[in-house]
XYZ file of C-alpha atoms in Angstrom:
435
model
C -72.456 55.194 32.726
C -69.605 57.422 33.859
C -69.977 61.051 32.707
C -67.677 62.139 29.901
C -64.646 63.974 31.128
C -63.966 61.650 34.052
C -61.379 58.907 33.910
C -63.329 55.819 32.832
C -60.677 53.120 33.229
C -58.139 51.685 35.589
C -55.002 50.222 34.025
C -53.667 47.508 36.316
C -50.181 46.181 36.259
C -47.816 45.612 39.139
C -47.895 46.488 42.805
C -48.470 50.243 42.359
C -51.630 49.766 40.335
C -52.836 47.210 42.822
C -52.418 49.644 45.718
C -54.192 52.431 43.867
C -57.022 50.081 43.054
C -57.340 49.051 46.682
C -57.598 52.663 47.800
C -60.154 53.408 45.125
C -62.233 50.401 46.039
C -62.095 51.298 49.726
C -63.503 54.713 48.921
C -66.230 53.482 46.611
C -67.142 50.240 48.379
C -69.083 47.961 46.038
C -69.765 50.522 43.319
C -69.352 49.382 39.732
C -65.949 50.510 38.430
C -64.626 49.453 35.003
C -61.306 47.655 34.983
C -59.177 47.811 31.838
C -56.150 45.618 31.185
C -53.999 44.630 28.253
C -54.408 41.144 26.903
C -52.071 38.635 28.607
C -51.623 40.958 31.614
C -52.887 40.431 35.175
C -56.278 41.769 36.244
C -57.284 42.450 39.843
C -61.043 42.840 40.269
C -61.512 44.310 43.763
C -64.186 43.326 46.228
C -63.777 44.215 49.910
C -66.623 42.373 51.546
C -66.978 39.681 54.178
C -68.806 36.434 53.512
C -69.579 33.647 55.980
C -71.203 31.465 53.366
C -70.460 30.303 49.829
C -68.761 32.728 47.442
C -69.292 32.737 43.682
C -67.529 34.863 41.089
C -69.384 34.765 37.733
C -68.871 36.360 34.293
C -71.806 37.719 32.314
C -71.405 38.565 28.625
C -73.909 39.371 25.925
C -74.378 35.714 25.118
C -73.586 33.665 28.226
C -73.037 33.474 31.965
C -70.087 31.459 33.261
C -68.798 30.424 36.659
C -65.353 31.905 37.242
C -64.555 30.773 40.789
C -66.788 29.012 43.360
C -65.743 28.688 47.016
C -67.740 26.301 49.206
C -66.746 25.820 52.848
C -63.379 27.407 52.178
C -62.580 25.195 49.182
C -62.422 27.035 45.830
C -62.868 25.546 42.352
C -62.220 27.330 39.031
C -64.723 27.327 36.206
C -63.889 25.255 33.139
C -62.858 28.354 31.128
C -60.654 29.718 33.920
C -58.630 26.689 34.994
C -55.338 27.643 36.659
C -55.931 31.328 35.909
C -57.992 32.693 38.829
C -57.839 32.775 42.617
C -58.871 34.972 45.530
C -56.374 37.512 46.785
C -56.840 36.140 50.324
C -57.276 32.514 51.304
C -59.899 33.211 53.963
C -63.223 34.363 52.550
C -64.184 36.006 55.839
C -61.065 38.180 55.862
C -62.877 41.109 54.277
C -61.060 40.738 50.962
C -62.784 38.758 48.196
C -60.861 40.389 45.326
C -60.422 38.194 42.238
C -57.006 37.874 40.603
C -56.853 36.660 37.007
C -53.629 35.926 35.126
C -53.154 35.900 32.258
C -56.181 37.753 30.935
C -57.492 36.474 27.596
C -59.194 38.635 25.026
C -62.638 37.038 25.512
C -62.491 37.520 29.298
C -64.128 40.908 28.801
C -67.512 41.364 30.466
C -69.277 41.942 33.783
C -67.925 40.145 36.852
C -70.176 39.676 39.883
C -69.319 38.406 43.348
C -72.131 36.910 45.447
C -72.317 35.482 48.969
C -75.065 32.898 49.259
C -76.652 34.452 46.147
C -76.483 37.960 47.649
C -74.696 40.449 45.355
C -71.590 41.871 46.918
C -69.543 43.436 44.071
C -69.948 44.081 40.368
C -67.212 45.237 37.979
C -66.762 45.469 34.225
C -63.514 44.112 32.803
C -62.329 45.568 29.509
C -59.561 43.804 27.606
C -57.669 45.626 24.873
C -54.785 45.046 22.487
C -52.737 48.240 22.274
C -51.014 49.531 19.184
C -47.337 50.238 19.832
C -45.790 53.509 18.662
C -42.119 54.337 19.161
C -40.412 57.734 19.110
C -37.073 59.094 20.281
C -36.631 61.815 22.887
C -37.377 65.340 21.575
C -39.209 63.950 18.540
C -42.831 64.527 17.539
C -45.366 61.712 17.425
C -48.949 61.017 16.370
C -51.004 58.448 18.280
C -53.717 57.028 16.001
C -57.392 56.905 16.910
C -60.419 56.667 14.588
C -64.168 56.664 15.218
C -67.488 57.139 13.433
C -68.279 60.842 13.588
C -70.718 63.274 11.987
C -69.287 65.090 8.996
C -71.350 68.224 9.606
C -71.006 68.421 13.376
C -70.433 71.872 14.861
C -67.087 72.530 16.536
C -68.763 73.297 19.869
C -70.404 69.854 19.819
C -67.141 67.878 19.474
C -66.210 65.709 22.451
C -62.791 64.018 22.620
C -60.900 62.630 25.586
C -57.315 61.307 25.626
C -55.990 59.682 28.799
C -52.519 58.431 29.692
C -52.315 55.866 32.461
C -55.737 57.093 33.649
C -54.607 60.729 33.779
C -56.051 63.299 31.394
C -53.818 64.361 28.540
C -56.266 66.423 26.507
C -60.010 66.989 26.507
C -62.103 68.821 23.946
C -65.596 69.556 25.228
C -68.120 72.101 23.931
C -65.452 73.837 21.886
C -62.990 74.214 24.765
C -59.695 72.383 25.153
C -58.191 71.366 28.486
C -54.706 69.969 28.993
C -53.306 67.556 31.514
C -50.189 68.291 33.518
C -47.126 68.602 31.280
C -49.071 68.588 27.999
C -50.059 72.252 27.654
C -49.151 73.524 24.189
C -47.642 70.114 23.377
C -50.715 67.957 22.799
C -53.359 68.634 20.156
C -56.126 67.128 18.040
C -57.575 68.473 14.802
C -61.259 69.432 14.818
C -61.206 69.393 11.039
C -59.862 65.840 10.968
C -62.351 64.881 13.665
C -65.137 65.355 11.116
C -63.326 62.822 8.932
C -63.303 60.308 11.804
C -59.667 61.030 12.809
C -59.217 61.634 16.550
C -55.438 61.134 16.529
C -53.357 62.827 19.222
C -50.262 64.859 18.287
C -47.494 65.332 20.859
C -44.548 67.697 20.322
C -41.125 67.405 21.955
C -41.569 63.967 23.481
C -39.836 63.332 26.810
C -39.160 60.103 28.668
C -42.064 60.854 31.018
C -44.468 60.706 28.048
C -44.137 56.955 27.691
C -47.115 54.902 28.756
C -50.557 53.684 27.745
C -52.837 56.180 25.975
C -56.568 55.707 25.460
C -58.928 57.588 23.178
C -62.625 58.215 23.891
C -65.341 59.727 21.763
C -68.427 61.355 23.354
C -68.838 58.795 26.178
C -66.882 55.936 27.668
C -68.963 53.554 25.564
C -67.682 55.142 22.345
C -63.930 54.788 22.202
C -62.008 54.956 18.977
C -60.016 52.282 17.239
C -57.528 51.187 18.314
C -58.847 51.631 21.831
C -55.309 51.966 23.253
C -51.870 53.074 22.096
C -48.689 52.154 23.921
C -46.075 54.865 23.467
C -42.440 53.786 23.738
C -39.846 56.552 24.105
C -36.315 55.653 23.042
C -33.053 57.486 23.624
C -32.028 60.195 21.192
C -29.096 58.962 19.097
C -26.422 61.393 17.907
C -23.105 60.905 16.103
C -20.548 63.671 16.627
C -17.294 64.084 14.683
C -15.111 66.714 16.327
C -11.602 68.060 15.862
C -8.925 68.081 18.503
C -9.508 71.058 20.812
C -13.174 71.597 19.824
C -16.078 71.877 22.276
C -18.800 69.240 22.635
C -22.413 70.261 23.377
C -24.685 67.668 24.984
C -28.410 68.473 24.869
C -30.136 67.909 28.208
C -33.596 68.199 26.604
C -34.956 70.507 29.276
C -34.562 68.001 32.098
C -34.086 69.633 35.500
C -31.831 66.903 36.831
C -29.633 64.598 34.734
C -26.547 62.438 35.011
C -23.907 62.320 32.281
C -21.624 59.304 31.966
C -18.805 58.365 29.579
C -17.756 55.014 28.158
C -14.538 54.747 26.157
C -13.442 51.997 23.810
C -11.366 50.362 26.533
C -12.968 51.751 29.705
C -16.034 51.028 31.775
C -18.826 53.569 32.230
C -17.656 56.443 34.440
C -19.566 59.416 35.772
C -18.859 62.776 34.176
C -21.291 65.145 35.891
C -24.535 65.469 37.801
C -26.472 68.471 36.512
C -29.281 70.191 38.407
C -30.436 73.347 36.690
C -27.269 75.347 35.983
C -25.295 73.674 38.766
C -22.881 70.842 38.040
C -21.046 68.339 40.208
C -18.341 66.698 38.130
C -15.455 64.278 38.547
C -11.914 65.657 38.764
C -11.159 64.907 35.119
C -14.059 67.094 33.978
C -14.505 69.622 36.787
C -12.724 72.511 35.015
C -13.876 71.651 31.510
C -17.677 71.810 31.668
C -20.391 74.449 31.878
C -24.169 74.594 31.391
C -25.579 76.849 28.676
C -29.113 76.923 27.251
C -30.101 73.564 28.785
C -26.954 71.967 27.365
C -23.739 70.676 28.915
C -20.649 72.030 27.141
C -17.378 70.087 27.357
C -14.386 72.200 26.318
C -11.057 71.263 24.758
C -11.660 67.791 23.392
C -8.725 65.401 23.334
C -8.247 61.941 21.896
C -9.259 60.453 25.266
C -12.750 61.983 24.828
C -13.533 59.674 21.931
C -16.314 57.357 23.058
C -19.953 57.475 24.196
C -21.506 60.155 26.394
C -24.857 59.050 27.864
C -27.418 61.425 29.385
C -29.893 59.956 31.916
C -32.799 61.585 33.719
C -33.350 61.488 37.485
C -35.213 58.171 37.125
C -32.258 56.544 35.374
C -33.979 56.586 31.970
C -31.570 57.153 29.073
C -32.347 60.448 27.337
C -29.592 60.541 24.743
C -26.613 58.543 23.521
C -23.849 60.640 21.950
C -21.119 58.783 20.080
C -18.089 61.080 19.749
C -15.100 60.763 17.426
C -12.201 63.174 17.994
C -10.043 63.813 14.958
C -6.822 65.787 14.797
C -4.063 64.042 16.724
C -3.921 60.927 14.583
C -4.470 62.978 11.457
C -1.584 65.386 12.307
C 0.791 62.498 12.831
C -0.162 61.032 9.506
C 0.218 64.434 7.887
C 3.728 64.876 9.327
C 4.655 61.399 8.167
C 3.290 62.189 4.717
C 5.379 65.351 4.496
C 8.496 63.614 5.803
C 8.346 60.819 3.234
C 9.504 62.918 0.199
C 12.409 64.334 2.239
C 13.472 60.837 3.209
C 13.359 59.780 -0.429
C 15.425 62.802 -1.501
C 17.905 62.154 1.286
C 18.275 58.542 0.191
C 18.838 59.573 -3.435
C 21.402 62.186 -2.355
C 23.333 59.667 -0.289
C 23.268 57.211 -3.165
C 24.647 59.777 -5.621
C 27.295 60.964 -3.164
C 28.513 57.416 -2.570
C 28.608 56.739 -6.278
C 30.629 59.907 -6.962
C 33.016 59.181 -4.102
C 33.740 55.712 -5.483
C 34.500 57.129 -8.930
C 36.941 59.663 -7.480
C 39.063 56.818 -6.040
C 39.454 54.854 -9.327
C 43.103 55.043 -10.753
C 43.721 57.408 -13.671
C 43.498 56.021 -17.169
C 46.824 54.989 -18.649
C 47.921 54.579 -22.251
C 49.556 51.338 -23.253
C 51.827 50.827 -26.232
C 52.993 47.572 -27.682
C 56.769 47.437 -27.688
C 56.760 45.182 -30.774
C 54.871 47.755 -32.810
C 56.649 50.921 -31.702
C 59.471 52.166 -29.466
C 59.127 55.481 -27.722
C 62.168 57.246 -26.356
C 61.549 59.823 -23.663
C 64.261 62.402 -23.357
C 64.662 64.587 -20.351
C 67.132 67.303 -19.633
C 67.478 65.962 -16.143
C 67.675 62.249 -16.936
C 69.761 60.102 -19.293
C 68.223 58.407 -22.301
C 66.442 55.138 -21.581
C 64.962 52.416 -23.682
C 61.313 51.918 -23.047
C 60.428 48.253 -22.587
C 63.940 47.238 -21.522
C 64.446 46.209 -17.913
C 66.637 48.623 -16.049
C 69.092 45.920 -15.000
C 69.584 44.928 -18.654
C 70.116 48.413 -20.026
C 73.692 49.110 -21.088
C 74.683 52.730 -21.041
C 77.236 52.047 -23.742
C 74.622 50.945 -26.205
C 73.561 53.293 -28.966
C 71.390 53.094 -32.020
C 68.254 51.076 -32.641
C 67.298 47.861 -30.931
C 67.547 46.014 -34.239
C 71.295 46.472 -33.955
C 71.199 44.304 -30.827
C 69.324 41.175 -31.750
C 70.105 39.403 -28.469
C 68.520 42.006 -26.275
C 65.326 40.776 -24.620
C 62.204 42.948 -24.917
C 59.018 42.818 -22.771
C 55.702 42.060 -24.479
C 54.087 45.340 -23.458
C 54.989 48.275 -21.266
C 52.674 50.963 -20.000
C 53.716 54.527 -20.625
C 52.225 57.556 -18.973
C 52.476 60.528 -21.264
C 52.117 64.036 -20.066
C 51.097 66.729 -22.459
C 54.621 68.239 -22.494
C 56.322 64.953 -23.225
C 53.826 64.058 -25.913
C 54.667 67.326 -27.648
C 58.406 66.581 -27.513
C 57.926 63.172 -28.986
C 55.829 64.598 -31.753
C 58.594 67.104 -32.603
C 61.136 64.292 -32.779
């Protein structure tokens, strides 16, 4: 049994884990080292021994013992429960590498694996298979990773033992009343001793960063007493922010305490372009942004927003992981144009009405003056003038005889027009009235 406080598991996935496992196995030789993998992942059970005889890999569980892989005279055959899932890492069994590779790992593959050469024990390892619970949180958020176990309700605080690991590195350890923190988790990770007595060993993490993502495992007292679930996979997503700014405002992009980040911009009709590289308080920016940015309080400040700044600003850490996505809308230019148009509309309406009224008045001023018409059959009006001779109204000038006198009835043969317009001035109307 591995003493409490030491890392009890090896999480294997990919080339990096394989290399670490090889180094560890080289140091420890054939010592028993537990191997822990997620279900459906690939397990590499190391064994660096040389065999000139027959090699047998076998699985021992509480209830049975099964052949995993048997190699006789260089020809290997899988056991019935491991068909097409296992093979040696090296084709030659005398190469000094008898490591067993299993993919995919099934949940009931857990147990003790032994490698023998002509019935002589070479290597022995315990494979632990787990199904992690997935927890997701955004950058800068707080998260609780669940873990529960059977504990004593009246246990003294100095007797509590808790261990949380992340990717086989210590996150937090409570032992004999003292708490130790792993690198980067000081004052950010915690467990509650009060809740521990209720069976709750959950881990609290404040201000999550992208580097916090990974596989976490909870242990209680010894490596044989882990909580449930036995593993938690923490997924860290980018921080999402929607910003509505006015034309000319400043935009503040949180860098979330990262020492080195890259800021990019994507517009509605443009591809992603680089804005700045930020290291500490130093910035290296493109020409379009060089004189507009500064770093203040772990934030990048972009001054004097314009309509072209409307789009998405993305902040990435030095590993290319997205820290935050900032969607920016710049208001002001479009609104001002609409406002001017709104104000101009009433003036245009008034101008149109004024032009309409002016045209209507101008047309009226050109209409001929009203005239009065008199029927010559009903009345005869004689207009006298001191400057003109008497004339008969309604009689054509060429038919007027200056020698005539008296009324028209005295000249029955004289033709008379049906009607004749007469324009009467005020003075003439007065003279007629006097007559």
